[in-house]
């Protein structure tokens, strides 16, 4: 387990992504979006299972996606338990917050991540700068994490009341989107109406909300007429 | 010195079930209390392979790939993403040991036998080890044949054979391949996912865990990778790596 570092304040209430965390001495209450609802056991596996789907039952492969299911709470008895529960909702967030604040967080750029891809994902490195920006804006705009990989010189907030979860390296979902976007650059597909039931990371599916948003940005950037 | 264990798997952008066995094995190993830290990492889920070591405080971490075969992922993707340079690497000031995949360890044969027994196998049955296989990567079949060899050495079955989902010898020909009237097929897969849970039973017309044809019977076992005994295979790999 990640040890209970003094990464979270001892007392008071703060937001962490979509979570509301109320600390009270050794204990804490972690709430999902919207008040009320069920109390979930302070079991990281149970919490991970709970947050694996959004309110519509759609799988959440991007842990930071702004789609946590609403109305649930976890009563943590210890600081260690709090860190473990936050880690189950936002994997590595406690470690990355701590490392960012102490200046030891290793930051890797999108260029470095795309250039090391092979096989199916090698084509992602062909994506031009405007496409990379469009992909990052489309996906990262739907995520609670702050992509510090895009501005590595940004200083962490000192004792900020609202916690920031730093994202030190583009994730596999963004790499997957960049792959598709690189293919779209070669042959731009037509726009489709957004289908909110489309799997979140199925960027090959017309109607996927991230795909359509990214395509719209790419059309705008390239000046190409939409189909 | 604190010891950490990192189980790494493929994960999925589309299915919440792909990573379930790895989480289950991590939990079982945490409860054993053998390691100071047990964490997970995935190619397609979070924590990602490239960042999974960030969560450790241990100075010595062993990475065990929960994959059935060695190949592209274990030889190329995982080392590249995790900055592994060899069996023992120094990464961010800690010692990192990288073991062969779970599926390559000889003790996995015991789990294959266990799965067969749970599906009702007796000493009169043939045992068929079912691998995925792919014509695109001949190396992927190697481990399946080796595990069948290990099962033969353990004994207990008059006939042990190997079949594949996606290459020859093909699972659809199972009754032509085995001589016994009764055979138990054990899928050498990590998860009870799309193939194990859907396409294979459908392709073989399995209902209620078995299919009968001309007085002969095929029983179908659960995936090897979801068996709780995988945890002991992981421990074997870690203990061997500790001696490096």
Coordinates of C-alpha atoms in Angstrom, one line a residue:
Chain A
X1 CA 0.0 0.0 0.0
X2 CA 1.0 3.6 -0.5
X3 CA 1.7 4.8 3.0
X4 CA -0.3 7.6 4.6
X5 CA 1.8 10.5 3.6
X6 CA 0.7 14.0 4.8
X7 CA -0.6 14.5 1.3
X8 CA -4.1 15.4 2.5
X9 CA -5.0 17.9 5.2
X10 CA -5.7 16.6 8.6
X11 CA -9.0 18.5 8.9
X12 CA -11.5 20.2 6.7
X13 CA -13.2 19.4 3.4
X14 CA -11.7 19.5 0.0
X15 CA -12.4 18.5 -3.6
X16 CA -10.2 16.0 -5.3
X17 CA -11.4 15.5 -8.9
X18 CA -15.0 14.6 -8.5
X19 CA -14.6 13.5 -4.9
X20 CA -15.4 15.4 -1.9
X21 CA -13.2 14.4 1.0
X22 CA -14.1 15.5 4.6
X23 CA -11.2 14.8 6.9
X24 CA -11.7 14.7 10.7
X25 CA -8.6 13.8 12.6
X26 CA -7.6 10.2 11.8
X27 CA -10.8 9.5 9.8
X28 CA -12.3 10.8 6.6
X29 CA -15.4 10.5 4.5
X30 CA -15.0 10.2 0.8
X31 CA -18.1 11.1 -1.3
X32 CA -18.7 10.7 -4.9
X33 CA -20.5 13.3 -7.0
X34 CA -23.9 14.4 -5.7
X35 CA -25.0 14.0 -2.0
X36 CA -26.7 11.0 -0.5
X37 CA -26.8 7.5 -1.6
X38 CA -25.3 4.3 -0.4
X39 CA -22.4 3.8 2.0
X40 CA -19.7 1.6 0.4
X41 CA -17.3 -0.5 2.5
X42 CA -13.8 0.9 2.7
X43 CA -12.6 -1.9 0.5
X44 CA -10.4 -0.7 -2.4
X45 CA -11.6 -3.5 -4.6
X46 CA -15.3 -2.7 -3.9
X47 CA -14.7 0.9 -4.6
X48 CA -12.7 0.2 -7.8
X49 CA -15.6 -2.0 -8.9
X50 CA -18.1 0.8 -8.1
X51 CA -16.2 3.4 -10.1
X52 CA -15.5 1.1 -13.1
X53 CA -18.8 2.2 -14.6
X54 CA -20.6 5.5 -15.0
X55 CA -24.2 6.2 -14.0
X56 CA -25.4 4.7 -17.3
X57 CA -23.4 1.5 -16.8
X58 CA -20.8 2.5 -19.3
X59 CA -17.2 1.2 -18.6
X60 CA -14.8 3.9 -17.5
X61 CA -11.3 3.0 -18.9
X62 CA -10.1 6.5 -18.1
X63 CA -10.0 6.7 -14.3
X64 CA -10.0 10.4 -14.3
X65 CA -12.9 10.8 -16.6
X66 CA -15.6 13.3 -15.4
X67 CA -18.1 10.5 -15.1
X68 CA -17.9 9.0 -11.6
X69 CA -21.2 7.4 -10.6
X70 CA -23.1 9.6 -8.2
X71 CA -24.4 9.2 -4.7
X72 CA -22.1 7.0 -2.7
X73 CA -19.8 7.5 0.3
X74 CA -17.0 5.7 2.0
X75 CA -16.2 6.1 5.7
X76 CA -12.4 5.7 6.2
X77 CA -11.2 5.0 9.7
X78 CA -7.6 5.9 9.2
X79 CA -5.4 8.2 7.0
X80 CA -3.9 5.1 5.4
X81 CA -7.4 3.9 4.5
X82 CA -8.2 7.3 2.9
X83 CA -5.1 7.1 0.8
X84 CA -6.0 3.6 -0.3
X85 CA -9.5 4.5 -1.2
X86 CA -8.4 7.6 -3.2
X87 CA -5.8 5.4 -4.9
X88 CA -8.7 3.0 -5.9
X89 CA -10.7 5.8 -7.5
X90 CA -7.8 7.7 -9.0
X91 CA -4.9 5.3 -9.3
X92 CA -1.5 6.8 -8.3
X93 CA -3.1 10.1 -7.5
X94 CA -1.8 10.2 -3.9
X95 CA 1.7 9.3 -5.0
X96 CA 1.7 11.8 -7.9
X97 CA 0.3 14.6 -5.7
X98 CA 3.1 14.0 -3.2
X99 CA 5.8 13.7 -5.8
X100 CA 4.6 16.8 -7.6
X101 CA 4.6 18.9 -4.5
X102 CA 8.1 17.7 -3.5
X103 CA 9.4 18.3 -7.0
X104 CA 10.3 14.6 -7.7
X105 CA 7.5 13.8 -10.2
X106 CA 9.0 12.4 -13.4
X107 CA 7.3 14.1 -16.3
X108 CA 7.1 12.6 -19.8
X109 CA 5.9 14.5 -22.9
X110 CA 3.4 13.4 -25.5
X111 CA 6.2 13.5 -28.1
X112 CA 8.3 11.1 -26.1
X113 CA 5.3 8.8 -25.5
X114 CA 4.2 8.7 -29.2
X115 CA 7.8 8.3 -30.5
X116 CA 8.3 5.1 -28.5
X117 CA 5.1 3.3 -29.7
X118 CA 5.4 0.3 -31.9
X119 CA 3.3 -2.1 -34.0
X120 CA -0.4 -1.0 -34.0
X121 CA 0.4 2.3 -32.3
X122 CA 3.5 3.3 -34.2
X123 CA 1.3 5.4 -36.6
X124 CA 0.3 7.6 -33.7
X125 CA 3.7 9.3 -34.0
X126 CA 2.7 10.6 -37.5
X127 CA 0.0 12.8 -35.9
X128 CA 0.8 16.4 -36.7
X129 CA 1.0 19.1 -33.9
X130 CA -2.5 20.5 -34.5
X131 CA -3.9 16.9 -34.4
X132 CA -2.0 16.3 -31.1
X133 CA -3.5 19.4 -29.6
X134 CA -7.0 18.5 -30.8
X135 CA -6.7 15.0 -29.3
X136 CA -5.3 16.2 -26.0
X137 CA -8.0 18.9 -25.7
X138 CA -10.8 16.4 -26.5
X139 CA -9.7 13.8 -24.1
X140 CA -8.0 15.7 -21.3
X141 CA -10.9 18.1 -21.2
X142 CA -13.0 15.2 -20.0
X143 CA -10.5 14.2 -17.3
X144 CA -10.1 15.6 -13.8
X145 CA -6.3 15.4 -13.9
X146 CA -4.1 18.3 -14.8
X147 CA -1.9 17.4 -17.7
X148 CA 1.4 18.7 -16.3
X149 CA 3.1 16.8 -19.1
X150 CA 2.0 19.6 -21.4
X151 CA 3.4 22.4 -19.2
X152 CA 6.1 20.7 -17.2
X153 CA 7.4 24.0 -15.8
X154 CA 4.1 24.8 -14.0
X155 CA 4.7 25.0 -10.2
X156 CA 2.5 22.9 -8.0
X157 CA 0.0 24.8 -5.8
X158 CA 1.3 25.3 -2.3
X159 CA -1.3 24.4 0.3
X160 CA -4.1 25.0 -2.2
X161 CA -7.5 24.3 -0.6
X162 CA -8.6 22.5 -3.8
X163 CA -6.3 19.6 -4.6
X164 CA -5.0 19.1 -8.1
X165 CA -4.2 15.7 -9.4
X166 CA -1.2 16.0 -11.7
X167 CA -1.0 13.8 -14.8
X168 CA 2.7 13.3 -15.5
X169 CA 2.5 11.4 -18.7
X170 CA -0.1 10.9 -21.5
X171 CA -2.1 7.8 -20.8
X172 CA -2.8 4.8 -23.1
X173 CA -6.3 6.2 -23.9
X174 CA -4.7 9.3 -25.3
X175 CA -2.2 7.2 -27.3
X176 CA -5.1 5.3 -28.7
X177 CA -6.9 8.5 -29.7
X178 CA -3.7 9.8 -31.3
X179 CA -3.5 6.6 -33.3
X180 CA -7.0 7.1 -34.7
X181 CA -6.4 10.8 -35.3
X182 CA -3.3 10.1 -37.2
X183 CA -5.4 7.8 -39.5
X184 CA -8.1 10.5 -39.7
X185 CA -5.5 13.0 -40.9
X186 CA -4.8 10.7 -43.9
X187 CA -8.5 10.3 -44.7
X188 CA -10.9 12.5 -42.8
X189 CA -14.1 10.7 -41.9
X190 CA -17.4 12.5 -41.9
X191 CA -18.9 13.8 -38.7
X192 CA -21.6 11.7 -37.0
X193 CA -24.2 12.6 -34.3
X194 CA -22.9 11.9 -30.9
X195 CA -24.0 8.5 -29.5
X196 CA -23.8 8.7 -25.7
X197 CA -24.0 4.9 -25.5
X198 CA -20.8 4.4 -27.5
X199 CA -18.0 3.0 -25.4
X200 CA -15.9 5.8 -24.1
X201 CA -12.6 4.7 -25.7
X202 CA -13.9 3.1 -28.8
X203 CA -12.6 5.9 -31.1
X204 CA -13.2 3.8 -34.2
X205 CA -17.0 4.0 -33.6
X206 CA -18.7 6.9 -35.4
X207 CA -20.7 8.8 -32.7
X208 CA -18.1 8.3 -29.9
X209 CA -18.2 11.5 -28.1
X210 CA -14.4 12.0 -27.9
X211 CA -14.0 11.0 -31.5
X212 CA -16.6 13.5 -32.7
X213 CA -15.2 16.2 -30.5
X214 CA -11.6 15.6 -31.7
X215 CA -12.8 15.4 -35.4
X216 CA -14.6 18.7 -35.0
X217 CA -11.4 20.3 -33.7
X218 CA -9.3 18.8 -36.4
X219 CA -11.8 20.0 -39.1
X220 CA -11.6 23.5 -37.6
X221 CA -7.9 23.5 -37.4
X222 CA -7.3 22.1 -40.9
X223 CA -10.1 24.1 -42.6
X224 CA -11.3 21.0 -44.3
X225 CA -15.1 20.9 -45.0
X226 CA -17.0 18.5 -42.8
X227 CA -18.6 15.6 -44.6
Chain B
X1 CA 14.6 -4.2 3.1
X2 CA 11.0 -3.7 2.1
X3 CA 9.9 -5.9 -0.8
X4 CA 7.3 -4.9 -3.3
X5 CA 5.4 -7.0 -5.9
X6 CA 4.0 -5.6 -9.1
X7 CA 1.6 -7.7 -11.2
X8 CA 1.3 -6.4 -14.7
X9 CA -1.3 -7.3 -17.3
X10 CA -2.8 -6.2 -20.5
X11 CA -6.1 -4.7 -19.4
X12 CA -8.6 -3.3 -21.8
X13 CA -10.1 0.1 -22.9
X14 CA -13.3 -1.7 -23.8
X15 CA -14.0 -4.4 -21.2
X16 CA -14.0 -4.1 -17.4
X17 CA -13.4 -7.8 -17.0
X18 CA -10.0 -8.1 -18.5
X19 CA -8.0 -7.0 -15.5
X20 CA -10.2 -8.8 -12.9
X21 CA -7.9 -11.8 -12.5
X22 CA -4.9 -9.7 -11.9
X23 CA -6.7 -7.6 -9.2
X24 CA -7.9 -10.9 -7.6
X25 CA -4.4 -12.4 -7.5
X26 CA -3.0 -9.1 -6.1
X27 CA -5.6 -9.1 -3.4
X28 CA -4.9 -12.7 -2.5
X29 CA -1.2 -12.0 -2.3
X30 CA -1.7 -8.9 -0.2
X31 CA -3.8 -10.9 2.3
X32 CA -0.9 -13.5 2.5
X33 CA 1.2 -10.7 4.0
X34 CA 4.3 -12.0 2.2
X35 CA 5.1 -8.6 0.6
X36 CA 5.2 -5.1 2.0
X37 CA 3.4 -3.8 -1.0
X38 CA 1.4 -5.4 -3.8
X39 CA 0.3 -3.3 -6.7
X40 CA -0.9 -3.7 -10.3
X41 CA -0.1 -2.1 -13.6
X42 CA -1.7 -2.4 -17.1
X43 CA -1.0 -1.7 -20.7
X44 CA -4.6 -0.5 -21.3
X45 CA -5.8 0.6 -17.9
X46 CA -4.6 2.5 -14.9
X47 CA -2.2 2.4 -13.2
X48 CA -0.3 2.3 -16.5
X49 CA 2.8 0.2 -17.1
X50 CA 4.9 3.3 -17.5
X51 CA 3.9 4.8 -14.1
X52 CA 3.1 1.7 -12.0
X53 CA 6.4 1.9 -10.1
X54 CA 5.6 5.4 -9.0
X55 CA 3.3 4.0 -6.2
X56 CA 6.0 2.0 -4.5
X57 CA 8.0 2.9 -1.4
X58 CA 9.9 -0.5 -1.4
X59 CA 13.5 -0.4 -2.4
X60 CA 13.2 -3.8 -4.1
X61 CA 10.3 -4.5 -6.4
X62 CA 9.6 -7.6 -8.4
X63 CA 7.5 -7.3 -11.6
X64 CA 5.6 -10.4 -12.6
X65 CA 3.9 -10.3 -16.0
X66 CA 0.5 -12.1 -15.7
X67 CA 0.6 -13.2 -19.3
X68 CA 0.3 -16.7 -20.7
X69 CA 3.2 -16.6 -23.1
X70 CA 6.4 -14.7 -23.6
X71 CA 6.4 -12.5 -26.7
X72 CA 5.8 -9.0 -27.9
X73 CA 4.3 -7.7 -24.7
X74 CA 6.7 -9.4 -22.3
X75 CA 9.8 -8.9 -24.4
X76 CA 9.2 -5.5 -25.9
X77 CA 6.2 -3.4 -24.6
X78 CA 6.7 -4.0 -20.8
X79 CA 10.5 -3.4 -20.8
X80 CA 10.1 -0.3 -22.9
X81 CA 7.3 1.2 -21.0
X82 CA 8.8 0.4 -17.6
X83 CA 12.4 1.2 -18.5
X84 CA 13.5 -2.3 -17.7
X85 CA 17.0 -3.1 -18.9
X86 CA 17.3 -6.8 -17.9
X87 CA 16.3 -9.3 -15.3
X88 CA 17.5 -6.9 -12.6
X89 CA 17.3 -3.1 -13.3
X90 CA 18.0 0.0 -11.3
X91 CA 15.1 2.3 -11.8
X92 CA 14.6 5.6 -9.9
X93 CA 16.9 4.4 -7.2
X94 CA 15.3 1.0 -6.6
X95 CA 16.1 -2.5 -7.6
X96 CA 13.6 -3.9 -10.0
X97 CA 13.4 -7.6 -10.8
X98 CA 11.6 -8.7 -13.9
X99 CA 10.5 -12.3 -14.0
X100 CA 9.3 -14.4 -17.0
X101 CA 5.6 -14.5 -17.4
X102 CA 3.3 -16.6 -15.2
X103 CA 2.4 -18.8 -18.2
X104 CA 6.0 -20.0 -18.7
X105 CA 6.6 -21.3 -15.2
X106 CA 6.6 -25.1 -14.9
X107 CA 4.5 -25.0 -11.8
X108 CA 1.6 -23.7 -13.9
X109 CA 1.1 -27.3 -15.0
X110 CA -0.3 -28.1 -11.5
X111 CA -2.9 -25.4 -12.0
X112 CA -3.8 -26.9 -15.4
X113 CA -4.3 -30.2 -13.8
X114 CA -6.4 -28.6 -11.0
X115 CA -8.7 -27.0 -13.5
X116 CA -9.1 -30.3 -15.3
X117 CA -10.0 -32.1 -12.0
X118 CA -12.5 -29.3 -11.1
X119 CA -14.2 -29.9 -14.5
X120 CA -14.6 -33.6 -13.6
X121 CA -11.5 -35.2 -15.1
X122 CA -10.6 -38.6 -13.9
X123 CA -7.6 -40.8 -14.5
X124 CA -9.5 -42.2 -17.5
X125 CA -9.8 -38.9 -19.3
X126 CA -7.6 -37.3 -21.9
X127 CA -6.5 -33.7 -21.1
X128 CA -6.3 -31.1 -23.9
X129 CA -4.4 -27.9 -23.2
X130 CA -6.1 -25.2 -25.3
X131 CA -4.0 -22.3 -26.4
X132 CA -4.8 -19.2 -28.4
X133 CA -2.1 -19.5 -31.0
X134 CA -1.8 -17.3 -34.0
X135 CA -0.3 -17.9 -37.4
X136 CA 1.3 -14.4 -37.2
X137 CA 3.5 -15.4 -34.3
X138 CA 4.8 -19.0 -34.3
X139 CA 6.5 -18.3 -30.9
X140 CA 3.2 -18.0 -29.1
X141 CA 2.5 -21.8 -29.5
X142 CA 5.8 -22.8 -27.9
X143 CA 4.6 -22.2 -24.3
X144 CA 1.4 -24.2 -24.8
X145 CA 3.3 -27.2 -26.0
X146 CA 5.8 -26.8 -23.1
X147 CA 3.0 -26.7 -20.5
X148 CA 1.4 -29.8 -22.0
X149 CA 4.8 -31.5 -21.6
X150 CA 4.9 -30.5 -18.0
X151 CA 1.4 -31.9 -17.5
X152 CA 2.6 -35.2 -19.1
X153 CA 5.5 -35.3 -16.6
X154 CA 3.1 -34.8 -13.7
X155 CA 1.2 -37.9 -14.9
X156 CA -2.4 -38.8 -14.0
X157 CA -3.9 -38.7 -17.5
X158 CA -3.5 -41.4 -20.2
X159 CA -3.4 -38.8 -23.0
X160 CA -2.3 -35.2 -22.9
X161 CA -2.6 -33.2 -26.1
X162 CA -2.5 -29.6 -27.3
X163 CA -5.0 -27.7 -29.4
X164 CA -5.5 -24.1 -30.5
X165 CA -8.2 -21.6 -31.1
X166 CA -6.5 -19.9 -34.0
X167 CA -4.1 -22.4 -35.6
X168 CA -3.5 -26.1 -36.1
X169 CA -4.0 -28.5 -34.4
X170 CA -7.4 -26.8 -34.1
X171 CA -9.8 -27.3 -31.1
X172 CA -12.6 -28.0 -33.5
X173 CA -10.9 -31.3 -34.5
X174 CA -10.5 -32.4 -30.8
X175 CA -12.4 -35.7 -31.3
X176 CA -10.2 -36.6 -34.2
X177 CA -7.1 -35.7 -32.3
X178 CA -7.7 -37.6 -29.1
X179 CA -8.2 -41.3 -28.8
X180 CA -10.0 -41.4 -25.5
X181 CA -13.8 -41.3 -25.4
X182 CA -13.7 -38.6 -22.8
X183 CA -11.6 -35.5 -22.8
X184 CA -11.3 -32.4 -20.6
X185 CA -10.2 -29.2 -22.4
X186 CA -8.4 -26.6 -20.2
X187 CA -8.1 -23.1 -21.7
X188 CA -4.6 -21.7 -21.2
X189 CA -5.9 -18.1 -21.0
X190 CA -5.6 -15.4 -18.4
X191 CA -9.2 -14.3 -18.2
X192 CA -12.7 -15.8 -18.6
X193 CA -13.2 -13.2 -21.3
X194 CA -14.7 -13.1 -24.7
X195 CA -12.9 -16.2 -26.0
X196 CA -13.1 -18.4 -23.0
X197 CA -16.6 -17.3 -22.0
X198 CA -18.2 -16.9 -25.4
X199 CA -16.5 -17.8 -28.7
X200 CA -15.0 -21.1 -27.7
X201 CA -18.1 -22.6 -26.1
X202 CA -20.1 -21.4 -29.1
X203 CA -17.6 -22.8 -31.6
X204 CA -17.5 -26.2 -29.9
X205 CA -21.3 -26.2 -29.1
X206 CA -20.6 -26.6 -25.4
X207 CA -23.7 -26.4 -23.2
X208 CA -23.6 -26.8 -19.4
X209 CA -19.8 -27.2 -19.5
X210 CA -19.8 -30.2 -22.0
X211 CA -20.6 -31.5 -25.4
X212 CA -21.3 -35.1 -26.5
X213 CA -20.7 -36.5 -29.9
X214 CA -21.2 -40.1 -31.1
X215 CA -20.9 -41.4 -27.5
X216 CA -17.9 -39.3 -26.7
X217 CA -17.7 -36.4 -24.3
X218 CA -15.8 -33.2 -24.1
X219 CA -15.8 -31.3 -20.8
X220 CA -14.7 -27.7 -20.7
X221 CA -12.8 -26.2 -17.8
X222 CA -12.4 -22.6 -16.6
X223 CA -9.5 -20.4 -17.6
X224 CA -6.2 -21.3 -16.0
X225 CA -5.4 -17.7 -15.3
X226 CA -8.3 -17.1 -13.0
X227 CA -7.5 -20.0 -10.7
X228 CA -6.6 -18.9 -7.1
X229 CA -3.5 -21.2 -7.3
X230 CA -2.0 -18.7 -9.8
X231 CA -0.9 -16.8 -6.7
X232 CA 1.5 -19.7 -5.7
X233 CA 3.0 -19.6 -9.2
X234 CA 3.6 -15.9 -8.8
X235 CA 5.3 -16.6 -5.4
X236 CA 7.5 -19.2 -7.1
X237 CA 8.6 -16.6 -9.7
X238 CA 9.3 -14.0 -7.1
X239 CA 11.3 -16.4 -4.9
X240 CA 13.4 -17.4 -7.9
X241 CA 14.0 -13.7 -8.8
X242 CA 15.0 -12.9 -5.3
X243 CA 18.1 -15.2 -5.8
X244 CA 19.3 -13.2 -8.8

